[in-house]
Amino acid sequence: SQQGEEDPQALSIQEGENATMNCSYKTSINNLQWYRQNSGRGLVHLILIRSNEREKHSGRLRVTLDTSKKSSSLLITASRAADTASYFCADHNAGNMLTFGGGTRLMVKP
Amino acid sequence: DGGITQSPKYLFRKEGQNVTLSCEQNLNHDAMYWYRQDPGQGLRLIYYSQIVNDFQKGDIAEGYSVSREKKESFPLTVTSAQKNPTAFYLCASTPAPGETQHFGDGTRLSIL
């Protein structure tokens, strides 16, 4: 069953701007993961944040987790045209599976 | 290089035909997964296997079957019972459930 919901569904920005994507989930989690998918390709893992962590960084990516609100956000700073892709959150919950959200389609215009 | 290989990249199915999608990994991962992705949508779990010779149904298993005879291989058969098989199919593996998943590049299945 789909648990995560992502917002916005689509986002269009100019190169150099920051992009923020949000994800909500419904039950308690062990960790939350963010993936990227280029058109017609498989998903690539970006960041995993555990339930006892609040923020994590990787290069131009920053992920936050608010377990009280059951939400997470992915921030891409100084975006590039090459960041154009779909971004998915996936929560690892008590069922020991990953449940993926519907994704945010990001377009970065040069 | 370690990774997951899915084949074929494109597949066409005739009415009443079963087709099999291949997924092979050389990452020595125990757990493997099959997902279906419809246009503009997220991933839905079809089947998963946490160990050789064992597999479990996911959320949308009807019309699909799998086998896990070897650690490296987790083929998916789309049977004629699956009335709406047109989709992008993704295979993934992970060393342990809930950890980072590694994905293949998918198979796009269409109806002839």
mmCIF file with all atom_site columns, C-alpha atoms in Angstrom:
data_model
loop_
_atom_site.group_PDB
_atom_site.id
_atom_site.type_symbol
_atom_site.label_atom_id
_atom_site.label_alt_id
_atom_site.label_comp_id
_atom_site.label_asym_id
_atom_site.label_entity_id
_atom_site.label_seq_id
_atom_site.pdbx_PDB_ins_code
_atom_site.Cartn_x
_atom_site.Cartn_y
_atom_site.Cartn_z
_atom_site.occupancy
_atom_site.B_iso_or_equiv
_atom_site.pdbx_formal_charge
_atom_site.auth_seq_id
_atom_site.auth_comp_id
_atom_site.auth_asym_id
_atom_site.auth_atom_id
_atom_site.pdbx_PDB_model_num
ATOM 1   C CA . SER A 1 1   ? 0.000  0.000   0.000   1.00 0.00 ? 1   SER A CA 1
ATOM 2   C CA . GLN A 1 2   ? 1.227  3.487   -0.800  1.00 0.00 ? 2   GLN A CA 1
ATOM 3   C CA . GLN A 1 3   ? 1.976  5.304   2.399   1.00 0.00 ? 3   GLN A CA 1
ATOM 4   C CA . GLY A 1 4   ? 4.172  8.250   1.519   1.00 0.00 ? 4   GLY A CA 1
ATOM 5   C CA . GLU A 1 5   ? 2.784  11.294  -0.177  1.00 0.00 ? 5   GLU A CA 1
ATOM 6   C CA . GLU A 1 6   ? 5.001  13.846  -1.817  1.00 0.00 ? 6   GLU A CA 1
ATOM 7   C CA . ASP A 1 7   ? 4.482  17.521  -2.357  1.00 0.00 ? 7   ASP A CA 1
ATOM 8   C CA . PRO A 1 8   ? 4.628  19.146  -4.801  1.00 0.00 ? 8   PRO A CA 1
ATOM 9   C CA . GLN A 1 9   ? 3.953  16.612  -7.547  1.00 0.00 ? 9   GLN A CA 1
ATOM 10  C CA . ALA A 1 10  ? 5.888  18.793  -9.981  1.00 0.00 ? 10  ALA A CA 1
ATOM 11  C CA . LEU A 1 11  ? 8.370  21.626  -9.529  1.00 0.00 ? 11  LEU A CA 1
ATOM 12  C CA . SER A 1 12  ? 10.001 23.861  -12.125 1.00 0.00 ? 12  SER A CA 1
ATOM 13  C CA . ILE A 1 13  ? 12.855 26.176  -11.161 1.00 0.00 ? 13  ILE A CA 1
ATOM 14  C CA . GLN A 1 14  ? 15.762 28.045  -12.729 1.00 0.00 ? 14  GLN A CA 1
ATOM 15  C CA . GLU A 1 15  ? 19.326 26.836  -12.495 1.00 0.00 ? 15  GLU A CA 1
ATOM 16  C CA . GLY A 1 16  ? 20.969 28.122  -9.342  1.00 0.00 ? 16  GLY A CA 1
ATOM 17  C CA . GLU A 1 17  ? 17.762 28.185  -7.311  1.00 0.00 ? 17  GLU A CA 1
ATOM 18  C CA . ASN A 1 18  ? 17.056 25.837  -4.428  1.00 0.00 ? 18  ASN A CA 1
ATOM 19  C CA . ALA A 1 19  ? 14.476 23.057  -4.711  1.00 0.00 ? 19  ALA A CA 1
ATOM 20  C CA . THR A 1 20  ? 12.509 21.755  -1.741  1.00 0.00 ? 20  THR A CA 1
ATOM 21  C CA . MET A 1 21  ? 10.424 18.596  -1.829  1.00 0.00 ? 21  MET A CA 1
ATOM 22  C CA . ASN A 1 22  ? 8.293  17.314  1.019   1.00 0.00 ? 22  ASN A CA 1
ATOM 23  C CA . CYS A 1 23  ? 7.193  13.836  2.001   1.00 0.00 ? 23  CYS A CA 1
ATOM 24  C CA . SER A 1 24  ? 4.618  12.688  4.542   1.00 0.00 ? 24  SER A CA 1
ATOM 25  C CA . TYR A 1 25  ? 4.022  9.218   5.926   1.00 0.00 ? 25  TYR A CA 1
ATOM 26  C CA . LYS A 1 26  ? 1.377  7.638   8.114   1.00 0.00 ? 26  LYS A CA 1
ATOM 27  C CA . THR A 1 27  ? 2.891  5.173   10.569  1.00 0.00 ? 27  THR A CA 1
ATOM 28  C CA . SER A 1 28  ? 6.048  5.022   12.640  1.00 0.00 ? 28  SER A CA 1
ATOM 29  C CA . ILE A 1 29  ? 9.220  4.367   10.698  1.00 0.00 ? 29  ILE A CA 1
ATOM 30  C CA . ASN A 1 30  ? 12.686 2.885   11.175  1.00 0.00 ? 30  ASN A CA 1
ATOM 31  C CA . ASN A 1 31  ? 14.200 5.074   8.503   1.00 0.00 ? 31  ASN A CA 1
ATOM 32  C CA . LEU A 1 32  ? 13.247 7.209   5.532   1.00 0.00 ? 32  LEU A CA 1
ATOM 33  C CA . GLN A 1 33  ? 15.086 7.131   2.229   1.00 0.00 ? 33  GLN A CA 1
ATOM 34  C CA . TRP A 1 34  ? 15.244 9.458   -0.748  1.00 0.00 ? 34  TRP A CA 1
ATOM 35  C CA . TYR A 1 35  ? 15.851 8.241   -4.297  1.00 0.00 ? 35  TYR A CA 1
ATOM 36  C CA . ARG A 1 36  ? 16.277 9.901   -7.662  1.00 0.00 ? 36  ARG A CA 1
ATOM 37  C CA . GLN A 1 37  ? 15.031 8.552   -10.995 1.00 0.00 ? 37  GLN A CA 1
ATOM 38  C CA . ASN A 1 38  ? 16.091 9.852   -14.371 1.00 0.00 ? 38  ASN A CA 1
ATOM 39  C CA . SER A 1 39  ? 13.561 9.335   -17.138 1.00 0.00 ? 39  SER A CA 1
ATOM 40  C CA . GLY A 1 40  ? 13.345 5.690   -18.194 1.00 0.00 ? 40  GLY A CA 1
ATOM 41  C CA . ARG A 1 41  ? 15.956 4.530   -15.689 1.00 0.00 ? 41  ARG A CA 1
ATOM 42  C CA . GLY A 1 42  ? 16.069 2.795   -12.344 1.00 0.00 ? 42  GLY A CA 1
ATOM 43  C CA . LEU A 1 43  ? 16.124 4.557   -8.989  1.00 0.00 ? 43  LEU A CA 1
ATOM 44  C CA . VAL A 1 44  ? 19.364 5.719   -7.422  1.00 0.00 ? 44  VAL A CA 1
ATOM 45  C CA . HIS A 1 45  ? 19.696 6.030   -3.662  1.00 0.00 ? 45  HIS A CA 1
ATOM 46  C CA . LEU A 1 46  ? 20.486 9.538   -2.371  1.00 0.00 ? 46  LEU A CA 1
ATOM 47  C CA . ILE A 1 47  ? 20.198 9.640   1.423   1.00 0.00 ? 47  ILE A CA 1
ATOM 48  C CA . LEU A 1 48  ? 18.939 7.433   4.263   1.00 0.00 ? 48  LEU A CA 1
ATOM 49  C CA . ILE A 1 49  ? 17.899 9.155   7.511   1.00 0.00 ? 49  ILE A CA 1
ATOM 50  C CA . ARG A 1 50  ? 17.125 7.068   10.572  1.00 0.00 ? 50  ARG A CA 1
ATOM 51  C CA . SER A 1 51  ? 14.208 7.740   12.900  1.00 0.00 ? 51  SER A CA 1
ATOM 52  C CA . ASN A 1 52  ? 16.511 9.092   15.642  1.00 0.00 ? 52  ASN A CA 1
ATOM 53  C CA . GLU A 1 53  ? 18.169 11.579  13.278  1.00 0.00 ? 53  GLU A CA 1
ATOM 54  C CA . ARG A 1 54  ? 16.807 15.030  12.468  1.00 0.00 ? 54  ARG A CA 1
ATOM 55  C CA . GLU A 1 55  ? 19.016 16.231  9.646   1.00 0.00 ? 55  GLU A CA 1
ATOM 56  C CA . LYS A 1 56  ? 21.499 14.777  7.208   1.00 0.00 ? 56  LYS A CA 1
ATOM 57  C CA . HIS A 1 57  ? 23.678 16.314  4.497   1.00 0.00 ? 57  HIS A CA 1
ATOM 58  C CA . SER A 1 58  ? 25.309 14.950  1.382   1.00 0.00 ? 58  SER A CA 1
ATOM 59  C CA . GLY A 1 59  ? 26.950 17.458  -0.923  1.00 0.00 ? 59  GLY A CA 1
ATOM 60  C CA . ARG A 1 60  ? 24.214 19.828  -2.156  1.00 0.00 ? 60  ARG A CA 1
ATOM 61  C CA . LEU A 1 61  ? 21.492 17.684  -0.575  1.00 0.00 ? 61  LEU A CA 1
ATOM 62  C CA . ARG A 1 62  ? 19.968 18.256  2.842   1.00 0.00 ? 62  ARG A CA 1
ATOM 63  C CA . VAL A 1 63  ? 17.312 15.989  4.304   1.00 0.00 ? 63  VAL A CA 1
ATOM 64  C CA . THR A 1 64  ? 15.310 16.718  7.439   1.00 0.00 ? 64  THR A CA 1
ATOM 65  C CA . LEU A 1 65  ? 13.026 14.405  9.377   1.00 0.00 ? 65  LEU A CA 1
ATOM 66  C CA . ASP A 1 66  ? 10.272 15.437  11.780  1.00 0.00 ? 66  ASP A CA 1
ATOM 67  C CA . THR A 1 67  ? 8.834  12.294  13.350  1.00 0.00 ? 67  THR A CA 1
ATOM 68  C CA . SER A 1 68  ? 6.271  14.296  15.351  1.00 0.00 ? 68  SER A CA 1
ATOM 69  C CA . LYS A 1 69  ? 4.766  15.533  12.087  1.00 0.00 ? 69  LYS A CA 1
ATOM 70  C CA . LYS A 1 70  ? 5.557  12.322  10.195  1.00 0.00 ? 70  LYS A CA 1
ATOM 71  C CA . SER A 1 71  ? 7.247  14.322  7.481   1.00 0.00 ? 71  SER A CA 1
ATOM 72  C CA . SER A 1 72  ? 10.568 14.739  5.721   1.00 0.00 ? 72  SER A CA 1
ATOM 73  C CA . SER A 1 73  ? 11.971 17.236  3.277   1.00 0.00 ? 73  SER A CA 1
ATOM 74  C CA . LEU A 1 74  ? 14.701 17.116  0.654   1.00 0.00 ? 74  LEU A CA 1
ATOM 75  C CA . LEU A 1 75  ? 16.493 20.347  -0.201  1.00 0.00 ? 75  LEU A CA 1
ATOM 76  C CA . ILE A 1 76  ? 18.708 20.601  -3.268  1.00 0.00 ? 76  ILE A CA 1
ATOM 77  C CA . THR A 1 77  ? 20.788 23.758  -3.156  1.00 0.00 ? 77  THR A CA 1
ATOM 78  C CA . ALA A 1 78  ? 22.202 25.627  -6.157  1.00 0.00 ? 78  ALA A CA 1
ATOM 79  C CA . SER A 1 79  ? 20.329 23.384  -8.578  1.00 0.00 ? 79  SER A CA 1
ATOM 80  C CA . ARG A 1 80  ? 21.743 22.407  -11.952 1.00 0.00 ? 80  ARG A CA 1
ATOM 81  C CA . ALA A 1 81  ? 20.038 21.318  -15.171 1.00 0.00 ? 81  ALA A CA 1
ATOM 82  C CA . ALA A 1 82  ? 21.441 17.838  -14.488 1.00 0.00 ? 82  ALA A CA 1
ATOM 83  C CA . ASP A 1 83  ? 19.299 17.664  -11.324 1.00 0.00 ? 83  ASP A CA 1
ATOM 84  C CA . THR A 1 84  ? 16.213 17.339  -13.548 1.00 0.00 ? 84  THR A CA 1
ATOM 85  C CA . ALA A 1 85  ? 14.639 14.035  -12.491 1.00 0.00 ? 85  ALA A CA 1
ATOM 86  C CA . SER A 1 86  ? 11.902 12.531  -10.331 1.00 0.00 ? 86  SER A CA 1
ATOM 87  C CA . TYR A 1 87  ? 12.573 12.286  -6.619  1.00 0.00 ? 87  TYR A CA 1
ATOM 88  C CA . PHE A 1 88  ? 10.939 9.687   -4.388  1.00 0.00 ? 88  PHE A CA 1
ATOM 89  C CA . CYS A 1 89  ? 10.802 9.191   -0.662  1.00 0.00 ? 89  CYS A CA 1
ATOM 90  C CA . ALA A 1 90  ? 10.415 5.699   0.778   1.00 0.00 ? 90  ALA A CA 1
ATOM 91  C CA . ASP A 1 91  ? 9.737  4.842   4.382   1.00 0.00 ? 91  ASP A CA 1
ATOM 92  C CA . HIS A 1 92  ? 10.922 1.687   6.097   1.00 0.00 ? 92  HIS A CA 1
ATOM 93  C CA . ASN A 1 93  ? 8.183  0.802   8.514   1.00 0.00 ? 93  ASN A CA 1
ATOM 94  C CA . ALA A 1 94  ? 7.267  -2.003  10.901  1.00 0.00 ? 94  ALA A CA 1
ATOM 95  C CA . GLY A 1 95  ? 6.290  -4.231  7.983   1.00 0.00 ? 95  GLY A CA 1
ATOM 96  C CA . ASN A 1 96  ? 10.006 -4.302  7.089   1.00 0.00 ? 96  ASN A CA 1
ATOM 97  C CA . MET A 1 97  ? 9.289  -3.096  3.574   1.00 0.00 ? 97  MET A CA 1
ATOM 98  C CA . LEU A 1 98  ? 9.984  0.141   1.783   1.00 0.00 ? 98  LEU A CA 1
ATOM 99  C CA . THR A 1 99  ? 6.823  2.034   0.844   1.00 0.00 ? 99  THR A CA 1
ATOM 100 C CA . PHE A 1 100 ? 7.359  4.583   -1.900  1.00 0.00 ? 100 PHE A CA 1
ATOM 101 C CA . GLY A 1 101 ? 5.619  7.892   -2.388  1.00 0.00 ? 101 GLY A CA 1
ATOM 102 C CA . GLY A 1 102 ? 4.291  9.112   -5.718  1.00 0.00 ? 102 GLY A CA 1
ATOM 103 C CA . GLY A 1 103 ? 7.340  11.290  -6.384  1.00 0.00 ? 103 GLY A CA 1
ATOM 104 C CA . THR A 1 104 ? 8.115  14.895  -7.244  1.00 0.00 ? 104 THR A CA 1
ATOM 105 C CA . ARG A 1 105 ? 9.065  15.655  -10.835 1.00 0.00 ? 105 ARG A CA 1
ATOM 106 C CA . LEU A 1 106 ? 11.733 18.365  -10.791 1.00 0.00 ? 106 LEU A CA 1
ATOM 107 C CA . MET A 1 107 ? 12.666 20.374  -13.852 1.00 0.00 ? 107 MET A CA 1
ATOM 108 C CA . VAL A 1 108 ? 15.646 22.705  -13.642 1.00 0.00 ? 108 VAL A CA 1
ATOM 109 C CA . LYS A 1 109 ? 15.775 25.154  -16.517 1.00 0.00 ? 109 LYS A CA 1
ATOM 110 C CA . PRO A 1 110 ? 19.203 26.321  -17.733 1.00 0.00 ? 110 PRO A CA 1
ATOM 111 C CA . ASP B 2 1   ? 31.444 -3.745  -11.334 1.00 0.00 ? 1   ASP B CA 1
ATOM 112 C CA . GLY B 2 2   ? 28.700 -4.960  -9.011  1.00 0.00 ? 2   GLY B CA 1
ATOM 113 C CA . GLY B 2 3   ? 25.139 -4.243  -9.900  1.00 0.00 ? 3   GLY B CA 1
ATOM 114 C CA . ILE B 2 4   ? 21.737 -5.421  -11.029 1.00 0.00 ? 4   ILE B CA 1
ATOM 115 C CA . THR B 2 5   ? 21.003 -6.349  -14.618 1.00 0.00 ? 5   THR B CA 1
ATOM 116 C CA . GLN B 2 6   ? 17.484 -6.445  -15.970 1.00 0.00 ? 6   GLN B CA 1
ATOM 117 C CA . SER B 2 7   ? 16.635 -7.828  -19.386 1.00 0.00 ? 7   SER B CA 1
ATOM 118 C CA . PRO B 2 8   ? 15.218 -7.241  -21.835 1.00 0.00 ? 8   PRO B CA 1
ATOM 119 C CA . LYS B 2 9   ? 14.952 -3.457  -21.789 1.00 0.00 ? 9   LYS B CA 1
ATOM 120 C CA . TYR B 2 10  ? 11.763 -3.573  -23.874 1.00 0.00 ? 10  TYR B CA 1
ATOM 121 C CA . LEU B 2 11  ? 9.277  -6.448  -24.098 1.00 0.00 ? 11  LEU B CA 1
ATOM 122 C CA . PHE B 2 12  ? 6.040  -6.938  -25.960 1.00 0.00 ? 12  PHE B CA 1
ATOM 123 C CA . ARG B 2 13  ? 3.335  -9.364  -24.923 1.00 0.00 ? 13  ARG B CA 1
ATOM 124 C CA . LYS B 2 14  ? 0.660  -10.887 -27.099 1.00 0.00 ? 14  LYS B CA 1
ATOM 125 C CA . GLU B 2 15  ? -2.812 -11.639 -25.804 1.00 0.00 ? 15  GLU B CA 1
ATOM 126 C CA . GLY B 2 16  ? -2.869 -14.796 -23.686 1.00 0.00 ? 16  GLY B CA 1
ATOM 127 C CA . GLN B 2 17  ? 0.905  -15.040 -23.501 1.00 0.00 ? 17  GLN B CA 1
ATOM 128 C CA . ASN B 2 18  ? 3.116  -15.385 -20.454 1.00 0.00 ? 18  ASN B CA 1
ATOM 129 C CA . VAL B 2 19  ? 6.361  -13.418 -20.496 1.00 0.00 ? 19  VAL B CA 1
ATOM 130 C CA . THR B 2 20  ? 9.351  -13.581 -18.157 1.00 0.00 ? 20  THR B CA 1
ATOM 131 C CA . LEU B 2 21  ? 11.482 -10.641 -17.071 1.00 0.00 ? 21  LEU B CA 1
ATOM 132 C CA . SER B 2 22  ? 15.018 -11.370 -15.963 1.00 0.00 ? 22  SER B CA 1
ATOM 133 C CA . CYS B 2 23  ? 16.787 -9.865  -12.933 1.00 0.00 ? 23  CYS B CA 1
ATOM 134 C CA . GLU B 2 24  ? 20.345 -10.823 -11.997 1.00 0.00 ? 24  GLU B CA 1
ATOM 135 C CA . GLN B 2 25  ? 22.538 -9.312  -9.269  1.00 0.00 ? 25  GLN B CA 1
ATOM 136 C CA . ASN B 2 26  ? 26.196 -9.825  -8.362  1.00 0.00 ? 26  ASN B CA 1
ATOM 137 C CA . LEU B 2 27  ? 26.066 -7.806  -5.154  1.00 0.00 ? 27  LEU B CA 1
ATOM 138 C CA . ASN B 2 28  ? 25.697 -10.901 -2.942  1.00 0.00 ? 28  ASN B CA 1
ATOM 139 C CA . HIS B 2 29  ? 22.464 -9.435  -1.568  1.00 0.00 ? 29  HIS B CA 1
ATOM 140 C CA . ASP B 2 30  ? 20.000 -11.714 0.182   1.00 0.00 ? 30  ASP B CA 1
ATOM 141 C CA . ALA B 2 31  ? 16.822 -9.714  -0.465  1.00 0.00 ? 31  ALA B CA 1
ATOM 142 C CA . MET B 2 32  ? 15.365 -8.982  -3.901  1.00 0.00 ? 32  MET B CA 1
ATOM 143 C CA . TYR B 2 33  ? 12.224 -7.138  -4.966  1.00 0.00 ? 33  TYR B CA 1
ATOM 144 C CA . TRP B 2 34  ? 10.010 -6.557  -7.986  1.00 0.00 ? 34  TRP B CA 1
ATOM 145 C CA . TYR B 2 35  ? 8.136  -3.279  -8.402  1.00 0.00 ? 35  TYR B CA 1
ATOM 146 C CA . ARG B 2 36  ? 5.686  -2.004  -10.962 1.00 0.00 ? 36  ARG B CA 1
ATOM 147 C CA . GLN B 2 37  ? 5.692  1.660   -11.968 1.00 0.00 ? 37  GLN B CA 1
ATOM 148 C CA . ASP B 2 38  ? 2.882  3.209   -14.015 1.00 0.00 ? 38  ASP B CA 1
ATOM 149 C CA . PRO B 2 39  ? 3.419  6.518   -15.848 1.00 0.00 ? 39  PRO B CA 1
ATOM 150 C CA . GLY B 2 40  ? 3.892  9.439   -13.472 1.00 0.00 ? 40  GLY B CA 1
ATOM 151 C CA . GLN B 2 41  ? 3.398  7.212   -10.446 1.00 0.00 ? 41  GLN B CA 1
ATOM 152 C CA . GLY B 2 42  ? 5.446  5.764   -7.629  1.00 0.00 ? 42  GLY B CA 1
ATOM 153 C CA . LEU B 2 43  ? 6.532  2.158   -7.182  1.00 0.00 ? 43  LEU B CA 1
ATOM 154 C CA . ARG B 2 44  ? 4.212  -0.654  -6.097  1.00 0.00 ? 44  ARG B CA 1
ATOM 155 C CA . LEU B 2 45  ? 5.601  -3.893  -4.693  1.00 0.00 ? 45  LEU B CA 1
ATOM 156 C CA . ILE B 2 46  ? 4.741  -7.064  -6.630  1.00 0.00 ? 46  ILE B CA 1
ATOM 157 C CA . TYR B 2 47  ? 6.835  -9.762  -4.946  1.00 0.00 ? 47  TYR B CA 1
ATOM 158 C CA . TYR B 2 48  ? 9.869  -9.940  -2.709  1.00 0.00 ? 48  TYR B CA 1
ATOM 159 C CA . SER B 2 49  ? 12.312 -12.600 -1.575  1.00 0.00 ? 49  SER B CA 1
ATOM 160 C CA . GLN B 2 50  ? 14.463 -12.359 1.529   1.00 0.00 ? 50  GLN B CA 1
ATOM 161 C CA . ILE B 2 51  ? 16.285 -15.639 0.985   1.00 0.00 ? 51  ILE B CA 1
ATOM 162 C CA . VAL B 2 52  ? 16.790 -18.325 -1.647  1.00 0.00 ? 52  VAL B CA 1
ATOM 163 C CA . ASN B 2 53  ? 13.796 -20.624 -2.192  1.00 0.00 ? 53  ASN B CA 1
ATOM 164 C CA . ASP B 2 54  ? 11.449 -18.279 -0.350  1.00 0.00 ? 54  ASP B CA 1
ATOM 165 C CA . PHE B 2 55  ? 9.333  -15.388 -1.595  1.00 0.00 ? 55  PHE B CA 1
ATOM 166 C CA . GLN B 2 56  ? 6.314  -13.391 -0.480  1.00 0.00 ? 56  GLN B CA 1
ATOM 167 C CA . LYS B 2 57  ? 3.494  -11.544 -2.210  1.00 0.00 ? 57  LYS B CA 1
ATOM 168 C CA . GLY B 2 58  ? 3.550  -7.775  -2.223  1.00 0.00 ? 58  GLY B CA 1
ATOM 169 C CA . ASP B 2 59  ? 0.647  -5.395  -2.675  1.00 0.00 ? 59  ASP B CA 1
ATOM 170 C CA . ILE B 2 60  ? -0.182 -6.274  -6.297  1.00 0.00 ? 60  ILE B CA 1
ATOM 171 C CA . ALA B 2 61  ? 0.866  -9.911  -6.808  1.00 0.00 ? 61  ALA B CA 1
ATOM 172 C CA . GLU B 2 62  ? -2.210 -11.056 -8.756  1.00 0.00 ? 62  GLU B CA 1
ATOM 173 C CA . GLY B 2 63  ? -1.304 -12.074 -12.299 1.00 0.00 ? 63  GLY B CA 1
ATOM 174 C CA . TYR B 2 64  ? 2.401  -12.378 -11.531 1.00 0.00 ? 64  TYR B CA 1
ATOM 175 C CA . SER B 2 65  ? 4.672  -15.213 -10.395 1.00 0.00 ? 65  SER B CA 1
ATOM 176 C CA . VAL B 2 66  ? 8.318  -15.447 -9.309  1.00 0.00 ? 66  VAL B CA 1
ATOM 177 C CA . SER B 2 67  ? 10.984 -17.972 -8.392  1.00 0.00 ? 67  SER B CA 1
ATOM 178 C CA . ARG B 2 68  ? 14.189 -17.704 -6.372  1.00 0.00 ? 68  ARG B CA 1
ATOM 179 C CA . GLU B 2 69  ? 16.260 -20.788 -7.095  1.00 0.00 ? 69  GLU B CA 1
ATOM 180 C CA . LYS B 2 70  ? 19.581 -18.955 -6.937  1.00 0.00 ? 70  LYS B CA 1
ATOM 181 C CA . LYS B 2 71  ? 20.722 -16.034 -4.801  1.00 0.00 ? 71  LYS B CA 1
ATOM 182 C CA . GLU B 2 72  ? 21.705 -14.064 -7.883  1.00 0.00 ? 72  GLU B CA 1
ATOM 183 C CA . SER B 2 73  ? 18.482 -14.453 -9.831  1.00 0.00 ? 73  SER B CA 1
ATOM 184 C CA . PHE B 2 74  ? 14.856 -13.422 -9.262  1.00 0.00 ? 74  PHE B CA 1
ATOM 185 C CA . PRO B 2 75  ? 12.836 -13.728 -12.499 1.00 0.00 ? 75  PRO B CA 1
ATOM 186 C CA . LEU B 2 76  ? 9.307  -12.343 -12.760 1.00 0.00 ? 76  LEU B CA 1
ATOM 187 C CA . THR B 2 77  ? 6.662  -13.940 -14.975 1.00 0.00 ? 77  THR B CA 1
ATOM 188 C CA . VAL B 2 78  ? 3.761  -11.790 -16.104 1.00 0.00 ? 78  VAL B CA 1
ATOM 189 C CA . THR B 2 79  ? 0.975  -14.251 -16.760 1.00 0.00 ? 79  THR B CA 1
ATOM 190 C CA . SER B 2 80  ? -2.033 -13.979 -19.061 1.00 0.00 ? 80  SER B CA 1
ATOM 191 C CA . ALA B 2 81  ? -4.113 -13.441 -15.909 1.00 0.00 ? 81  ALA B CA 1
ATOM 192 C CA . GLN B 2 82  ? -2.601 -9.948  -15.588 1.00 0.00 ? 82  GLN B CA 1
ATOM 193 C CA . LYS B 2 83  ? -5.053 -7.993  -17.716 1.00 0.00 ? 83  LYS B CA 1
ATOM 194 C CA . ASN B 2 84  ? -3.253 -4.668  -17.607 1.00 0.00 ? 84  ASN B CA 1
ATOM 195 C CA . PRO B 2 85  ? 0.450  -5.505  -17.780 1.00 0.00 ? 85  PRO B CA 1
ATOM 196 C CA . THR B 2 86  ? 1.659  -2.379  -19.590 1.00 0.00 ? 86  THR B CA 1
ATOM 197 C CA . ALA B 2 87  ? 4.086  -0.728  -17.176 1.00 0.00 ? 87  ALA B CA 1
ATOM 198 C CA . PHE B 2 88  ? 7.718  -0.192  -16.272 1.00 0.00 ? 88  PHE B CA 1
ATOM 199 C CA . TYR B 2 89  ? 9.057  -3.042  -14.103 1.00 0.00 ? 89  TYR B CA 1
ATOM 200 C CA . LEU B 2 90  ? 11.925 -2.476  -11.703 1.00 0.00 ? 90  LEU B CA 1
ATOM 201 C CA . CYS B 2 91  ? 13.977 -5.043  -9.831  1.00 0.00 ? 91  CYS B CA 1
ATOM 202 C CA . ALA B 2 92  ? 15.927 -4.150  -6.693  1.00 0.00 ? 92  ALA B CA 1
ATOM 203 C CA . SER B 2 93  ? 18.142 -5.836  -4.128  1.00 0.00 ? 93  SER B CA 1
ATOM 204 C CA . THR B 2 94  ? 19.390 -5.027  -0.664  1.00 0.00 ? 94  THR B CA 1
ATOM 205 C CA . PRO B 2 95  ? 21.720 -6.718  1.828   1.00 0.00 ? 95  PRO B CA 1
ATOM 206 C CA . ALA B 2 96  ? 18.973 -6.572  4.452   1.00 0.00 ? 96  ALA B CA 1
ATOM 207 C CA . PRO B 2 97  ? 15.298 -5.504  4.453   1.00 0.00 ? 97  PRO B CA 1
ATOM 208 C CA . GLY B 2 98  ? 14.879 -1.810  5.132   1.00 0.00 ? 98  GLY B CA 1
ATOM 209 C CA . GLU B 2 99  ? 18.378 -0.868  4.046   1.00 0.00 ? 99  GLU B CA 1
ATOM 210 C CA . THR B 2 100 ? 19.313 0.955   0.854   1.00 0.00 ? 100 THR B CA 1
ATOM 211 C CA . GLN B 2 101 ? 17.929 -0.682  -2.264  1.00 0.00 ? 101 GLN B CA 1
ATOM 212 C CA . HIS B 2 102 ? 19.937 -1.002  -5.463  1.00 0.00 ? 102 HIS B CA 1
ATOM 213 C CA . PHE B 2 103 ? 17.891 -0.899  -8.658  1.00 0.00 ? 103 PHE B CA 1
ATOM 214 C CA . GLY B 2 104 ? 18.254 -2.235  -12.155 1.00 0.00 ? 104 GLY B CA 1
ATOM 215 C CA . ASP B 2 105 ? 17.420 -0.078  -15.160 1.00 0.00 ? 105 ASP B CA 1
ATOM 216 C CA . GLY B 2 106 ? 14.005 -1.590  -15.673 1.00 0.00 ? 106 GLY B CA 1
ATOM 217 C CA . THR B 2 107 ? 12.029 -3.433  -18.328 1.00 0.00 ? 107 THR B CA 1
ATOM 218 C CA . ARG B 2 108 ? 9.259  -1.658  -20.193 1.00 0.00 ? 108 ARG B CA 1
ATOM 219 C CA . LEU B 2 109 ? 6.443  -4.078  -21.030 1.00 0.00 ? 109 LEU B CA 1
ATOM 220 C CA . SER B 2 110 ? 3.817  -3.279  -23.626 1.00 0.00 ? 110 SER B CA 1
ATOM 221 C CA . ILE B 2 111 ? 0.882  -5.113  -25.167 1.00 0.00 ? 111 ILE B CA 1
ATOM 222 C CA . LEU B 2 112 ? 0.931  -5.994  -28.868 1.00 0.00 ? 112 LEU B CA 1
#
